[in-house]
XYZ file of C-alpha atoms in Angstrom:
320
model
C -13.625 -10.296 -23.965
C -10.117 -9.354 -21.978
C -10.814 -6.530 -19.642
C -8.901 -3.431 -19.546
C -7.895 -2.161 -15.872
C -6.496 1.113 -14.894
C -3.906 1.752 -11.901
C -2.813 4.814 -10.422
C 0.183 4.616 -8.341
C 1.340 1.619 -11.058
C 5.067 2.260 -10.309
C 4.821 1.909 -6.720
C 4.978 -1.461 -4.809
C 1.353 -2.151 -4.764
C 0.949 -1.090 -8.271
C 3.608 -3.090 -10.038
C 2.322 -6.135 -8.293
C -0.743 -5.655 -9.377
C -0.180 -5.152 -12.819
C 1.757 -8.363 -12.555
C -1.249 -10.273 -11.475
C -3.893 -8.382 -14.257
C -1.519 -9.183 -16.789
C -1.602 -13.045 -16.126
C -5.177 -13.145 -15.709
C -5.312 -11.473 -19.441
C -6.101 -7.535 -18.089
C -5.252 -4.877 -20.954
C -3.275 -2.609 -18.404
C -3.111 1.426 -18.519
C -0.944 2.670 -15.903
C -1.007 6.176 -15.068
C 2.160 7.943 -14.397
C 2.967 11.487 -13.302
C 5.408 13.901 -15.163
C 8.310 13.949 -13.158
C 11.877 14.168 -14.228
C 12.650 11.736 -11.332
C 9.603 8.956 -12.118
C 10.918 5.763 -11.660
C 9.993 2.719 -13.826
C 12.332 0.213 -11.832
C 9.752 -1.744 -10.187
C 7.911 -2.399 -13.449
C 10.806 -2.198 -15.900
C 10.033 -6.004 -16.576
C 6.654 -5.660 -17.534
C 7.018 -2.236 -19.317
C 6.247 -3.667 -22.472
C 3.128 -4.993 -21.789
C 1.687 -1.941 -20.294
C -0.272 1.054 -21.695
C 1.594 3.877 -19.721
C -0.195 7.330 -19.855
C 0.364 10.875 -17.772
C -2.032 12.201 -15.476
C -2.470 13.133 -11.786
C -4.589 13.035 -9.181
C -4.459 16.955 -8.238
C -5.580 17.774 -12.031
C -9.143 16.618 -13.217
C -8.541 16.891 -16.691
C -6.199 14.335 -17.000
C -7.874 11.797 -14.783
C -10.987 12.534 -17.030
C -8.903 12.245 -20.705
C -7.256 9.618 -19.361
C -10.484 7.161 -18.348
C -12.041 7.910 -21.646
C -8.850 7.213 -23.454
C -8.767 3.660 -21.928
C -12.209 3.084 -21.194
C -11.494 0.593 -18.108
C -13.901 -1.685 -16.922
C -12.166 -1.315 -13.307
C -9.931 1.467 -12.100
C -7.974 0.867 -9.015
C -6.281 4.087 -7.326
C -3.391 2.842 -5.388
C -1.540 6.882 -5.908
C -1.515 8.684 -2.542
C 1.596 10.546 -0.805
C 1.485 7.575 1.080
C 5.196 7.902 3.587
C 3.569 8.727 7.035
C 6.046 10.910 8.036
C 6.065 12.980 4.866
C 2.691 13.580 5.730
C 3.291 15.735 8.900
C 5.941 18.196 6.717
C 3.493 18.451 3.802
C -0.206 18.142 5.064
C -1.214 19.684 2.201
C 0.013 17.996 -0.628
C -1.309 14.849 1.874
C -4.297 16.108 1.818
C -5.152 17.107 -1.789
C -3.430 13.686 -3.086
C -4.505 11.335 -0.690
C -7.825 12.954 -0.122
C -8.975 15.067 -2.419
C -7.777 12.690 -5.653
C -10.206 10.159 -4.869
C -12.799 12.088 -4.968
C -11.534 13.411 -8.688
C -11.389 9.535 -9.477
C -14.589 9.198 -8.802
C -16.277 12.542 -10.466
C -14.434 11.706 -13.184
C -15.848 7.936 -13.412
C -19.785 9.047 -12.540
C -19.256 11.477 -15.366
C -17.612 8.954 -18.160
C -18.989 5.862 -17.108
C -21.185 4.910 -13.944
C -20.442 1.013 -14.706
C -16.741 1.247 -14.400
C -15.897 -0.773 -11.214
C -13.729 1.585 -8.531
C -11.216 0.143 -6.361
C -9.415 2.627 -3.006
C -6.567 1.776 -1.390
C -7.434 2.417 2.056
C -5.756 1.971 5.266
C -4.796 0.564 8.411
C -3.214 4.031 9.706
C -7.337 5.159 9.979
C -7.556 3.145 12.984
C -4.617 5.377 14.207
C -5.394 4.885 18.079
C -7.411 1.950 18.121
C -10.446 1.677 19.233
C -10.853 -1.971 19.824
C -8.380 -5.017 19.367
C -7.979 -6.413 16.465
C -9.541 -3.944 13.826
C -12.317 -4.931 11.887
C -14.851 -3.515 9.141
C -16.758 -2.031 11.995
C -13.748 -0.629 14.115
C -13.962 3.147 14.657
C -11.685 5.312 12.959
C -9.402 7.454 15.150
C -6.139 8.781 12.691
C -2.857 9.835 14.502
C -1.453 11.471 11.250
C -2.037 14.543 8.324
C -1.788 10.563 5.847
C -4.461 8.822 8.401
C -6.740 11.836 8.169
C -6.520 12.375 4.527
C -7.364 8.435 4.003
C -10.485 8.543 6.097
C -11.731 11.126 3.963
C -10.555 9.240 0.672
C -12.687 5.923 2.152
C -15.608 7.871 3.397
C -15.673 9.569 -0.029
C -16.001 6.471 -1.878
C -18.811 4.651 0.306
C -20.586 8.514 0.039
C -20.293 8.045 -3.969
C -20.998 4.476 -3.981
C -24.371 5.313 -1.994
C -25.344 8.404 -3.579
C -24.549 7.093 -7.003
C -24.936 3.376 -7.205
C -21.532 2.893 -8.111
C -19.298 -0.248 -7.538
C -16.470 1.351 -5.756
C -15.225 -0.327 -2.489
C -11.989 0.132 -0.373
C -9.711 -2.397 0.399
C -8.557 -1.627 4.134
C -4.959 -2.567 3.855
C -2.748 -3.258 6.705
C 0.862 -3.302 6.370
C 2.216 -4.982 3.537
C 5.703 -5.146 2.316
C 7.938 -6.621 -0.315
C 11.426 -6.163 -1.431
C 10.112 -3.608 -3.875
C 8.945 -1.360 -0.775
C 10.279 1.971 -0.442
C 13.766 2.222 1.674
C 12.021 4.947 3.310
C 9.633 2.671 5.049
C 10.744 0.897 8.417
C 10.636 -2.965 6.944
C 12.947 -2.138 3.851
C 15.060 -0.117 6.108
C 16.165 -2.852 8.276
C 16.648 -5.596 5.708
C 18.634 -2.619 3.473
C 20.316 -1.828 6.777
C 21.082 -5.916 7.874
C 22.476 -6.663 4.077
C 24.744 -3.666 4.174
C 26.078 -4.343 7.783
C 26.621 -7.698 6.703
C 28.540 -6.735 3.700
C 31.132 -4.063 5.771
C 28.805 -1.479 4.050
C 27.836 0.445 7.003
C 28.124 -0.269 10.485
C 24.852 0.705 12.593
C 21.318 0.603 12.010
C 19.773 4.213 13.363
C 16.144 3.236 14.581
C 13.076 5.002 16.661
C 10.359 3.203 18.696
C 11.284 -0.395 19.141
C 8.034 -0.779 20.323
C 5.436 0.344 17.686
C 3.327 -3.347 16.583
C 1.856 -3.926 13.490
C 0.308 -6.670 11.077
C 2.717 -7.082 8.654
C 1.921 -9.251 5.094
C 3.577 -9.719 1.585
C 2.318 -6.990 -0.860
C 2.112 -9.650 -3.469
C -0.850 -11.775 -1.393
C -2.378 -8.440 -1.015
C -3.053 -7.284 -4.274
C -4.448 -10.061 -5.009
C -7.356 -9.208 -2.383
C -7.772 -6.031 -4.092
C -8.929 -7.626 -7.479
C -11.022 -10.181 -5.830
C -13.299 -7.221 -4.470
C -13.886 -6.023 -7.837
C -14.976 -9.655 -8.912
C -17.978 -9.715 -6.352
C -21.761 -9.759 -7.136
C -21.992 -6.614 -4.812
C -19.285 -3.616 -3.716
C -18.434 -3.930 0.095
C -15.356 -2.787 2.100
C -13.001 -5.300 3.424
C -10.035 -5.733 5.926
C -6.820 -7.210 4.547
C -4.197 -7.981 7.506
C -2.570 -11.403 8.355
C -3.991 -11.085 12.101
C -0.861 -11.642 13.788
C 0.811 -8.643 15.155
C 4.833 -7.923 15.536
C 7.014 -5.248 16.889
C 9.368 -3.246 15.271
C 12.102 -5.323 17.426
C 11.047 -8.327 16.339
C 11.162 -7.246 12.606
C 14.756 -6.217 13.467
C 15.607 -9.564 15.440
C 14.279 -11.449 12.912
C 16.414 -9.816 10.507
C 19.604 -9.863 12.011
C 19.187 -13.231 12.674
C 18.697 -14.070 8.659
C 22.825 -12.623 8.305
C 23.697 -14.614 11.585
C 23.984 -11.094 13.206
C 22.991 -9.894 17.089
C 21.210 -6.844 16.437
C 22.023 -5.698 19.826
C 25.763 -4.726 18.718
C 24.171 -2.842 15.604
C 21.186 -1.103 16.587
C 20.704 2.393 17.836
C 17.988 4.304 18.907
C 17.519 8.069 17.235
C 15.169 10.509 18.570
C 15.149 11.428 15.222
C 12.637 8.350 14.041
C 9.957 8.988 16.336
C 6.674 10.289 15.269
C 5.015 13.046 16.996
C 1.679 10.851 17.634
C 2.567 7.760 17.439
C 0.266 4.368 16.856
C 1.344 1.763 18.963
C -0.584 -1.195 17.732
C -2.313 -2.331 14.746
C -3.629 -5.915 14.074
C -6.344 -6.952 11.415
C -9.017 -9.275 11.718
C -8.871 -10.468 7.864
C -12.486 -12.900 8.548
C -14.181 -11.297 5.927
C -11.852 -11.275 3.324
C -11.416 -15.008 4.184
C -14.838 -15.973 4.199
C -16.336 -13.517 1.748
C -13.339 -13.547 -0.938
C -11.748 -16.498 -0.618
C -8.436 -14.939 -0.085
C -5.548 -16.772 1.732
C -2.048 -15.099 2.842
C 0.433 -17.571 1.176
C 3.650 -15.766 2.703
C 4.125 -15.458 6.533
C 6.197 -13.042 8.433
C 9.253 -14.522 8.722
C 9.798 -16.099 5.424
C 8.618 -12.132 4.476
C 11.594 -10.488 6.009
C 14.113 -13.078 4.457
C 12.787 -12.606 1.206
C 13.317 -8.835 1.722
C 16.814 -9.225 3.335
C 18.142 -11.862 0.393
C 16.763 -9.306 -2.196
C 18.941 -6.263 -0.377
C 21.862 -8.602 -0.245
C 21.225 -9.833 -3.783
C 21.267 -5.910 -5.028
C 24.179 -4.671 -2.396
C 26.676 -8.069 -3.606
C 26.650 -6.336 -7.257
């Protein structure tokens, strides 16, 4: 029997890779997809076809319930969130009742339909905020630095409090950085390599950046996702860490980037005020052992050959 998944968030980065991957292994796919005059389908515009798209959001429980009896999913994985860090300190809010309180609506609304349906949250890395220890494990205290850390602490506490109250299989993926080309130009990675192809191609001339300094563990969306279904394919729900274990700067990123276009980044960078966040965390690094051991799951793309991927793709895109 094929099994039928549901995503929320299925037009985002994580979501369209996902799909990807549940479509090749067979998956009947619903995707849920807010009304919005501005939605965008681009990152699964391929694969529209093959998907079951429906409307619903996470800040109305009606349509999260119609919508899980509708396509009566074996596993549900909620990748929606306002999930742009900074957004998060001009609309702690909305942060809050998306990235917080939705969960907890996934979940009612699967412990009322259907207790067996397997529950997958997209937690991460940004709980560890100011770490507590070096790397950042399973065990690592949480200690947010943002109104989007905050919000996910409660969305992953919410889902181990349902999963033991209620004996359901829901477990959160703890997700360090991850990027792709299909990331969000609003995001730091996507605006460098968007920033390197168009100073390559006479498009613009400087790259406006914050802290040079801020580390983090950066992998390829596409291994991650993968992760993500492997915890639903367990005997038993658990939590794990998903991170490469290396950490970078934000300079590196940029050197390494410049350096794809044959470009010194030190005649193109400038540093803005503007992009620094008022708390910032300095330094996130996962230790992935877990996941390794416990899942099987291997990063097949490393940093570097990351960041040319993402720069060819904006050069690809900007040479049209």
């Amino acid at each position: 029997m094929a099994k039928t998944a549901l995503i929320t968030g299925i037009t985002g980065q994580d979501g369209s890779y996902l799909a990807e991957l549940l479509l090749d292994k067979g998956y009947k796919v619903y995707g849920m997809v807010r009304r919005s005059s501005t939605e965008s389908f681009e990152r699964i515009e391929h694969i529209r076809e093959q998907l079951i798209l429906r409307q619903g959001d996470l800040l109305d429980q009606l349509s999260i319930i119609s919508l899980i009896e509708e396509s009566q999913p074996d596993e549900v994985y909620n990748l929606a969130a306002q999930s742009f860090v900074p957004t998060s300190w001009t609309k702690p809010l909305l942060t809050g009742d998306f990235t917080g309180l939705g969960v907890t609506r996934m979940l009612e609304a699967i412990r009322y339909i259907n207790p067996r349906i397997k529950f997958y949250q997209a937690s991460s890395s940004e709980m560890f905020g100011k770490v507590q220890e070096v790397p950042q494990s399973e065990d690592t205290p949480f200690y947010p630095r943002s109104p989007y850390g905050v919000a996910k602490v409660y969305g992953h506490f919410i889902t181990v409090n349902y999963r033991e109250s209620y004996d359901l299989f829901a477990v959160s993926g703890i997700l360090f950085n991850h990027e792709s080309p299909r990331r969000g130009k609003e995001f730091v990675t996507r605006k460098v390599t968007d920033g390197v192809a168009r100073i390559k191609l006479g498009l613009q001339k400087e790259l406006r950046m914050g802290n040079l300094d801020a580390k983090r563990d950066w992998g390829f969306a596409g291994d991650y996702v993968e992760a993500m279904w492997r915890m639903l394919q367990q005997d038993g729900p658990s939590d794990y860490v998903v991170a490469t274990g290396e950490t970078h700067s934000v300079q590196e990123l940029v050197e390494v980037a410049f350096r794809c276009v044959d470009l010194d980044w030190k005649n193109h960078v400038v540093i803005d005020p503007v992009f620094f966040r008022p708390a910032e965390v300095d330094l996130l690094i996962g230790n992935p052992r877990k996941a390794r051991e416990k899942l099987g799951w291997q990063l097949k793309v490393d940093f570097p050959t990351l960041v040319k991927m993402m720069v060819d793709a904006d050069l690809k895109r900007l040479s049209r």
